[in-house]
Amino acid sequence: MSQKKAVLQVDGQDDIELPVYSPTLGKDVVDVNGLGGQGLFTYDPGFQSTAACESRITFIDGENGKLLHRGYSIEELASRSDYLEVCYLLLNGELPNPDERNDFVTTIKHHTMIHEQLRNLFNGFRRDAHPMAIMCGVVGALSAFYHDSTDISNPEHRTITAHRLIAKIPTIAAMSYKYSLGQPFMHPRNDLGYAENFLHMMFGVPAEETQVSPTLARAMDRIFILHADHEQNASTSTVRLAGSSGANPFACIAAGISALWGPAHGGANEAVLNMLDEIGDVSQIEKYIAKAKDKNDPFKLMGFGHRVYKNYDPRATVMRESCHEVLNELGIHDQKLELAMKLEEIALNDDYFRDKKLFPNVDFYSGIILSAMGIPTSMFTVIFALSRTVGWIAHWNEMISNTYKIGRPRQLYTGPTERPFVPLNQR
C-alpha cells in the first residue's frame, strides 16, 4: 500500500522511517503507528493533522469547496436525489436500482413506530426539558428495547440496527417537540415520504388531516441530505470511539447526539438567529458589518465562512436556493428574515468578505429555513442529529466491518513528577 517513506530525525536517535500512504483523493498520510515502539508519540491537540481511521464514505476538499459522498458531489445529490436514497448510498456504497430503492424505503417505513413502553419514558422528563436532553435519553434507551439484533459481529444485525435508527429517530425527534408543547404524539404515516412524515409528526394534530407543502417537504429533505455526513467531525469521531469498545450501537449513537449538542459543533444555525436578534434591524447592518471587519471587536458574523471550507461551503449553494423557495412559498415578511436576506446581499457584494472568502455557509440558510417553517431554535440541533444519524451509523458499521482497535489516545503529560506522600499531620 505504501511506496513512499518519511524520515523522522530526533536528536540522539537513529533516523526513523515511517510509511506514507496515498489516498484516492486528498493529502498523503504519514503512518506514525510505529513511533510508540521508538519511545515517541505525536502531539496533535484536536486531531487537526491526524487521520484516525481509513474510510470510503465521505471526502471533503476544504481548499476547493468539495464534499463527496461515495464519490458523488453533494450538489448533485441534493438537487437530484432524496434523503433515503442518500442513506442507502452511505450505507451500501452505491446508489440503489429501482427495486433496491423500493425495498429500502418500504423497510424504513415499517420501522418508524417505537415501542409503546418507550413512549412512557417521556413522562419522566420535565415539560421544559431541552429536546436534545430528551434525545440523548430516549435514543440511549433504545438499547433496552431491541435485543434481537445487537450482535455487532453479524452483518445482518448491523443492517437491521441501521434501518431502525434511520426510521425511529424522526419519530423520537418529533415526540420530543410535541412533549414540550403538551400536545399528543402523532403516529407516523406510511403513505408519506420521509420528510413529509417528519413534518406531519411535528405539526399535525389528531383533530384534522395534515397538509404538508411539497416545497417545505423538499426543503426539509434537502436539509437532511446536506447534514447527512461530514467526514470525521467531533460527533462522528465520538461514535467511532464509543463503538471501538464494542458498545451497543444505540448507545454509540446517543454518544454522537451528546457530542453534537455542544454549541461549537451543532449549534451554529441557532447562533445565526441569535446574531440576527442582536443586530435587530436593517438600519443597524452597516454598523455590525463594520464591527465584523474590526479585528479588535469580538463581534463575528455567524453563519459566514467555515472551519473546513477555505473557499465556499458547497452545501450553501443548494441551501440558498431552498431558502428563497421557502420564503416565497410562505410569503414571509418577518423582520428577522428580511434582515437575514439583506445581510446576505451586503456580505456577498462586499470586497472584504469576498477577499477573505467569508461566504454564507449552510448554517446561515438552514437556520432561516427552519425559523420560517415555525420550528423553534431548541429543535435545530435535534434536526441536525436526525440528519446525521445515517452518517454516524454508516461510519460505525464501516469500522465494525473491518479490523479495528479500541481507541486509546496518548497524552503530553505536564503534571508533577513522582513524589512521596506526606501524611496529613505533616502538611
XYZ file of C-alpha atoms in Angstrom:
427
model
C 0.000 0.000 0.000
C 2.863 2.355 0.847
C 5.564 3.193 -1.680
C 6.751 6.386 -0.034
C 8.702 6.878 3.161
C 9.091 9.796 5.555
C 12.215 10.058 7.679
C 11.949 11.459 11.199
C 15.131 12.793 12.735
C 15.283 13.112 16.524
C 18.393 14.342 18.323
C 20.312 11.469 19.840
C 18.412 8.756 17.960
C 18.794 6.935 14.667
C 16.603 8.117 11.811
C 13.109 6.628 11.913
C 11.451 5.625 8.643
C 7.669 5.986 8.520
C 5.381 4.697 5.743
C 3.472 7.306 3.728
C 0.078 6.313 2.298
C -1.569 7.971 -0.689
C -5.392 8.152 -0.649
C -7.604 8.062 -3.724
C -8.345 11.749 -3.009
C -6.710 14.182 -0.632
C -3.354 14.570 1.057
C -0.778 11.888 1.797
C -0.828 10.400 5.286
C 2.253 9.570 7.375
C 1.790 6.366 9.365
C 3.078 7.121 12.884
C 1.734 3.895 14.357
C 5.253 2.553 14.943
C 6.504 5.558 16.910
C 5.389 4.074 20.231
C 7.955 1.330 19.828
C 10.609 4.027 19.453
C 9.555 5.698 22.711
C 7.790 8.566 20.946
C 4.224 9.806 20.444
C 2.842 12.576 18.253
C 1.178 15.649 19.765
C -1.860 16.920 17.869
C -4.491 18.698 20.025
C -7.924 18.412 18.426
C -6.523 15.837 15.946
C -6.238 18.562 13.317
C -3.457 16.739 11.470
C -4.267 13.148 12.368
C -6.098 10.546 10.289
C -7.683 8.380 12.970
C -9.151 5.861 10.538
C -9.409 4.720 6.951
C -12.796 5.379 5.357
C -14.534 5.059 1.983
C -17.655 7.066 2.852
C -17.117 10.826 2.599
C -14.382 13.097 1.247
C -14.004 16.815 1.929
C -11.708 19.094 -0.052
C -11.890 22.251 2.007
C -9.489 24.197 -0.203
C -11.673 23.799 -3.280
C -15.093 23.612 -1.635
C -15.920 19.988 -2.445
C -17.958 17.454 -0.493
C -18.340 13.956 -1.937
C -20.413 11.067 -0.605
C -19.103 7.790 -2.060
C -17.718 9.903 -4.937
C -20.936 11.819 -5.701
C -20.940 15.592 -5.230
C -23.258 16.987 -2.562
C -24.669 19.468 -5.083
C -25.855 16.673 -7.382
C -27.214 14.565 -4.533
C -29.148 17.467 -3.016
C -30.532 18.583 -6.376
C -31.319 15.225 -7.999
C -31.733 12.696 -5.192
C -33.601 12.458 -1.882
C -32.588 11.683 1.673
C -33.451 7.977 1.769
C -31.566 7.368 -1.464
C -28.559 9.149 0.068
C -28.968 6.978 3.172
C -28.814 3.871 1.002
C -25.710 5.236 -0.732
C -23.906 5.994 2.523
C -24.733 2.594 3.995
C -24.097 0.454 0.929
C -21.554 2.324 -1.156
C -23.648 2.530 -4.333
C -26.874 4.186 -5.438
C -29.820 1.768 -5.438
C -31.550 0.454 -8.518
C -35.356 0.907 -8.574
C -36.093 -2.393 -6.813
C -33.444 -1.818 -4.148
C -34.762 1.674 -3.569
C -38.361 0.499 -3.168
C -37.329 -2.268 -0.777
C -35.235 0.146 1.301
C -37.981 2.794 1.525
C -40.552 0.134 2.469
C -38.252 -1.236 5.174
C -37.679 2.198 6.688
C -41.404 2.954 6.715
C -42.108 -0.283 8.571
C -39.646 0.610 11.321
C -40.940 4.119 12.118
C -43.088 3.113 15.091
C -41.493 2.896 18.524
C -42.253 0.500 21.360
C -45.280 1.648 23.397
C -43.354 1.346 26.654
C -40.710 3.646 25.233
C -43.404 6.313 24.924
C -43.811 6.173 28.684
C -40.199 7.237 29.104
C -41.131 10.755 28.006
C -43.241 11.213 31.132
C -40.064 11.116 33.204
C -38.826 14.379 31.656
C -39.896 17.861 32.671
C -42.014 19.608 30.055
C -39.367 22.314 29.716
C -36.509 19.830 29.222
C -34.310 20.668 26.252
C -35.231 18.414 23.302
C -31.593 17.359 22.948
C -31.621 16.126 26.545
C -34.660 14.025 25.692
C -32.992 12.737 22.523
C -29.905 11.630 24.447
C -32.013 9.744 26.967
C -34.557 8.149 24.654
C -32.108 7.106 21.927
C -29.849 5.578 24.566
C -32.883 3.758 25.948
C -33.444 2.042 22.584
C -30.670 -0.318 23.664
C -33.009 -1.640 26.373
C -35.792 -2.462 23.896
C -34.210 -4.094 20.861
C -32.221 -7.141 21.952
C -32.975 -9.254 18.905
C -30.313 -7.716 16.643
C -27.423 -6.360 18.685
C -24.732 -8.883 17.745
C -22.371 -6.355 16.186
C -20.319 -9.132 14.559
C -23.377 -10.125 12.494
C -23.731 -8.016 9.305
C -27.483 -8.662 9.167
C -27.907 -7.378 12.721
C -25.936 -4.242 11.879
C -28.193 -3.622 8.882
C -31.356 -4.019 10.973
C -29.945 -1.620 13.560
C -29.168 0.945 10.852
C -32.699 0.697 9.461
C -34.240 1.065 12.915
C -32.233 4.154 13.731
C -32.920 5.914 10.422
C -36.630 5.136 10.815
C -37.152 5.851 14.514
C -35.044 8.971 15.098
C -37.556 11.269 13.279
C -40.370 9.801 15.389
C -38.430 10.397 18.611
C -37.402 13.892 17.484
C -40.999 14.904 16.730
C -42.159 13.402 20.019
C -39.606 15.469 21.934
C -41.129 18.588 20.354
C -44.740 17.566 20.950
C -43.926 16.700 24.554
C -42.618 20.232 25.192
C -45.918 21.642 23.916
C -48.128 19.238 25.842
C -49.664 18.073 22.577
C -50.475 14.432 21.753
C -47.856 12.458 19.864
C -48.619 11.930 16.193
C -48.153 8.432 14.823
C -46.003 8.148 11.691
C -47.816 7.598 8.401
C -46.530 5.116 5.853
C -48.253 6.903 2.978
C -45.961 9.922 3.361
C -42.376 10.455 2.299
C -39.605 10.674 4.891
C -39.501 14.483 5.201
C -43.281 14.786 4.820
C -43.783 12.294 7.604
C -41.466 14.217 9.916
C -43.339 17.480 9.294
C -46.630 15.633 9.839
C -45.424 14.331 13.213
C -44.080 17.788 14.143
C -47.068 19.931 13.213
C -50.037 17.602 12.744
C -52.851 17.253 15.267
C -55.366 14.405 15.647
C -58.314 16.734 15.070
C -57.585 17.338 11.392
C -55.831 15.923 8.353
C -52.203 17.015 7.994
C -51.434 19.047 4.889
C -47.710 19.241 4.105
C -46.476 21.682 1.475
C -44.336 19.904 -1.171
C -41.998 22.919 -1.158
C -41.460 22.694 2.601
C -41.072 18.910 2.451
C -38.446 19.245 -0.285
C -36.597 21.928 1.687
C -36.589 19.700 4.777
C -35.388 16.755 2.705
C -32.505 18.876 1.446
C -31.608 19.866 4.984
C -31.450 16.163 5.832
C -29.241 15.439 2.795
C -26.876 18.343 3.393
C -26.292 17.310 7.005
C -26.213 13.536 6.438
C -22.455 13.138 6.832
C -19.383 15.330 7.084
C -16.426 13.001 7.455
C -14.568 12.710 10.802
C -16.163 15.564 12.756
C -16.455 15.620 16.556
C -19.711 13.655 16.809
C -18.766 11.070 14.179
C -15.410 10.562 15.858
C -17.264 10.153 19.158
C -19.470 7.427 17.667
C -16.408 5.648 16.287
C -14.545 5.914 19.602
C -17.529 4.610 21.580
C -18.064 1.868 19.022
C -14.421 0.808 19.196
C -15.104 -0.652 22.652
C -17.817 -2.904 21.185
C -20.558 -0.834 22.823
C -24.246 -1.201 21.976
C -24.893 0.690 18.710
C -27.837 2.643 20.139
C -25.578 3.827 22.965
C -22.957 4.843 20.402
C -25.491 6.998 18.537
C -26.606 8.547 21.841
C -22.948 9.454 22.414
C -22.878 11.129 18.998
C -26.007 13.119 19.871
C -24.343 14.259 23.101
C -21.257 15.468 21.198
C -23.434 17.259 18.639
C -25.252 19.107 21.420
C -22.155 21.217 22.061
C -22.589 24.746 20.653
C -19.201 24.552 18.911
C -20.499 21.665 16.776
C -24.240 21.563 16.269
C -25.411 24.984 17.379
C -24.213 27.162 14.507
C -27.610 27.809 12.884
C -29.072 28.763 16.268
C -26.164 31.191 16.698
C -27.159 32.790 13.378
C -30.606 33.646 14.694
C -29.140 34.940 17.955
C -26.887 37.211 15.897
C -29.869 38.493 13.928
C -31.602 39.260 17.224
C -28.550 41.224 18.316
C -28.421 43.243 15.084
C -32.129 43.873 15.473
C -32.936 45.987 12.427
C -31.848 46.503 8.820
C -30.710 50.013 9.729
C -28.054 48.501 12.022
C -26.434 46.236 9.410
C -23.720 48.663 8.306
C -22.731 49.170 11.942
C -22.373 45.437 12.519
C -20.579 44.889 9.217
C -18.011 47.426 10.419
C -17.753 45.600 13.756
C -17.142 42.309 11.949
C -14.288 43.895 9.980
C -12.677 45.365 13.109
C -10.083 42.862 14.356
C -10.270 44.404 17.825
C -14.028 43.885 18.089
C -15.180 40.455 19.374
C -18.334 40.512 17.225
C -18.428 37.877 14.481
C -20.868 37.345 11.645
C -22.250 33.899 12.455
C -23.022 31.646 9.511
C -20.255 33.116 7.343
C -17.130 31.156 6.457
C -16.437 27.611 7.638
C -13.708 25.903 9.618
C -13.278 23.198 6.993
C -14.121 25.025 3.765
C -11.495 27.647 2.961
C -13.250 28.662 -0.245
C -17.012 28.180 -0.027
C -19.359 25.695 1.561
C -20.707 23.606 -1.349
C -23.848 22.834 0.659
C -24.707 26.529 0.904
C -25.488 26.928 -2.813
C -28.299 24.363 -2.687
C -29.494 25.564 0.713
C -29.693 29.151 -0.519
C -31.988 28.048 -3.339
C -34.232 26.209 -0.881
C -34.217 29.183 1.456
C -35.618 31.515 -1.161
C -38.150 28.896 -2.309
C -39.446 28.520 1.245
C -39.683 32.256 1.858
C -41.546 32.723 -1.426
C -43.882 29.810 -0.631
C -44.748 31.138 2.810
C -44.832 34.807 1.811
C -42.781 35.581 4.899
C -42.336 39.248 5.747
C -40.745 38.642 9.112
C -38.307 41.348 10.215
C -35.637 38.845 11.214
C -35.800 37.015 7.883
C -35.749 40.259 5.911
C -32.735 41.269 7.959
C -31.014 37.990 7.102
C -31.618 38.420 3.379
C -30.282 41.983 3.480
C -27.208 40.841 5.410
C -26.625 38.113 2.820
C -26.879 40.634 -0.024
C -24.402 43.070 1.527
C -21.875 40.410 2.554
C -21.898 38.743 -0.880
C -21.064 42.071 -2.532
C -18.531 43.373 -0.019
C -14.880 43.137 -1.111
C -13.733 42.438 2.461
C -15.842 39.275 2.748
C -15.162 38.186 -0.824
C -11.393 38.551 -0.417
C -11.446 36.566 2.829
C -13.896 34.067 1.315
C -16.358 34.602 4.144
C -19.410 33.461 2.234
C -22.696 32.393 3.863
C -22.493 28.723 4.852
C -25.113 26.001 5.196
C -25.920 27.028 8.788
C -26.834 30.568 7.741
C -29.551 29.360 5.386
C -30.763 26.334 7.349
C -31.484 28.483 10.403
C -33.576 30.847 8.296
C -35.495 27.971 6.669
C -36.258 26.244 9.971
C -37.320 29.530 11.558
C -39.609 30.302 8.611
C -41.229 26.874 8.999
C -42.066 27.696 12.611
C -39.518 25.323 14.147
C -38.114 26.701 17.436
C -34.359 27.112 17.832
C -34.322 24.436 20.545
C -35.155 21.902 17.820
C -32.449 22.975 15.358
C -29.769 20.649 16.724
C -32.322 17.846 17.052
C -32.949 18.076 13.309
C -29.183 18.104 12.748
C -28.943 14.888 14.819
C -31.790 13.331 12.846
C -29.982 14.101 9.589
C -26.566 12.952 10.807
C -27.786 9.612 12.194
C -27.165 7.853 8.882
C -23.615 9.194 8.738
C -22.925 8.037 12.282
C -24.285 4.552 11.706
C -22.508 4.256 8.328
C -19.155 5.081 9.946
C -19.872 2.776 12.885
C -20.766 -0.057 10.516
C -17.679 0.552 8.368
C -15.465 0.355 11.455
C -17.098 -2.772 12.878
C -16.978 -4.458 9.450
C -13.182 -4.220 9.353
C -10.325 -4.974 11.693
C -10.272 -2.247 14.326
C -8.675 -1.426 17.635
C -10.189 0.190 20.695
C -9.458 3.918 20.664
C -6.724 4.891 23.106
C -5.214 8.366 22.508
C -1.995 9.213 24.316
C -1.091 12.474 26.030
C 1.648 15.006 26.644
C 1.838 14.818 30.429
C 2.822 18.116 32.115
C 1.863 17.357 35.733
C 4.166 16.764 38.730
C 6.903 14.154 38.607
C 6.717 11.252 41.068
C 6.829 12.457 44.685
C 6.388 10.909 48.158
C 3.084 11.027 50.010
C 3.092 13.402 53.008
C 0.882 12.410 55.994
C -1.890 14.853 56.891
C -0.314 15.901 60.224
C 2.933 16.858 58.476
C 1.464 19.095 55.768
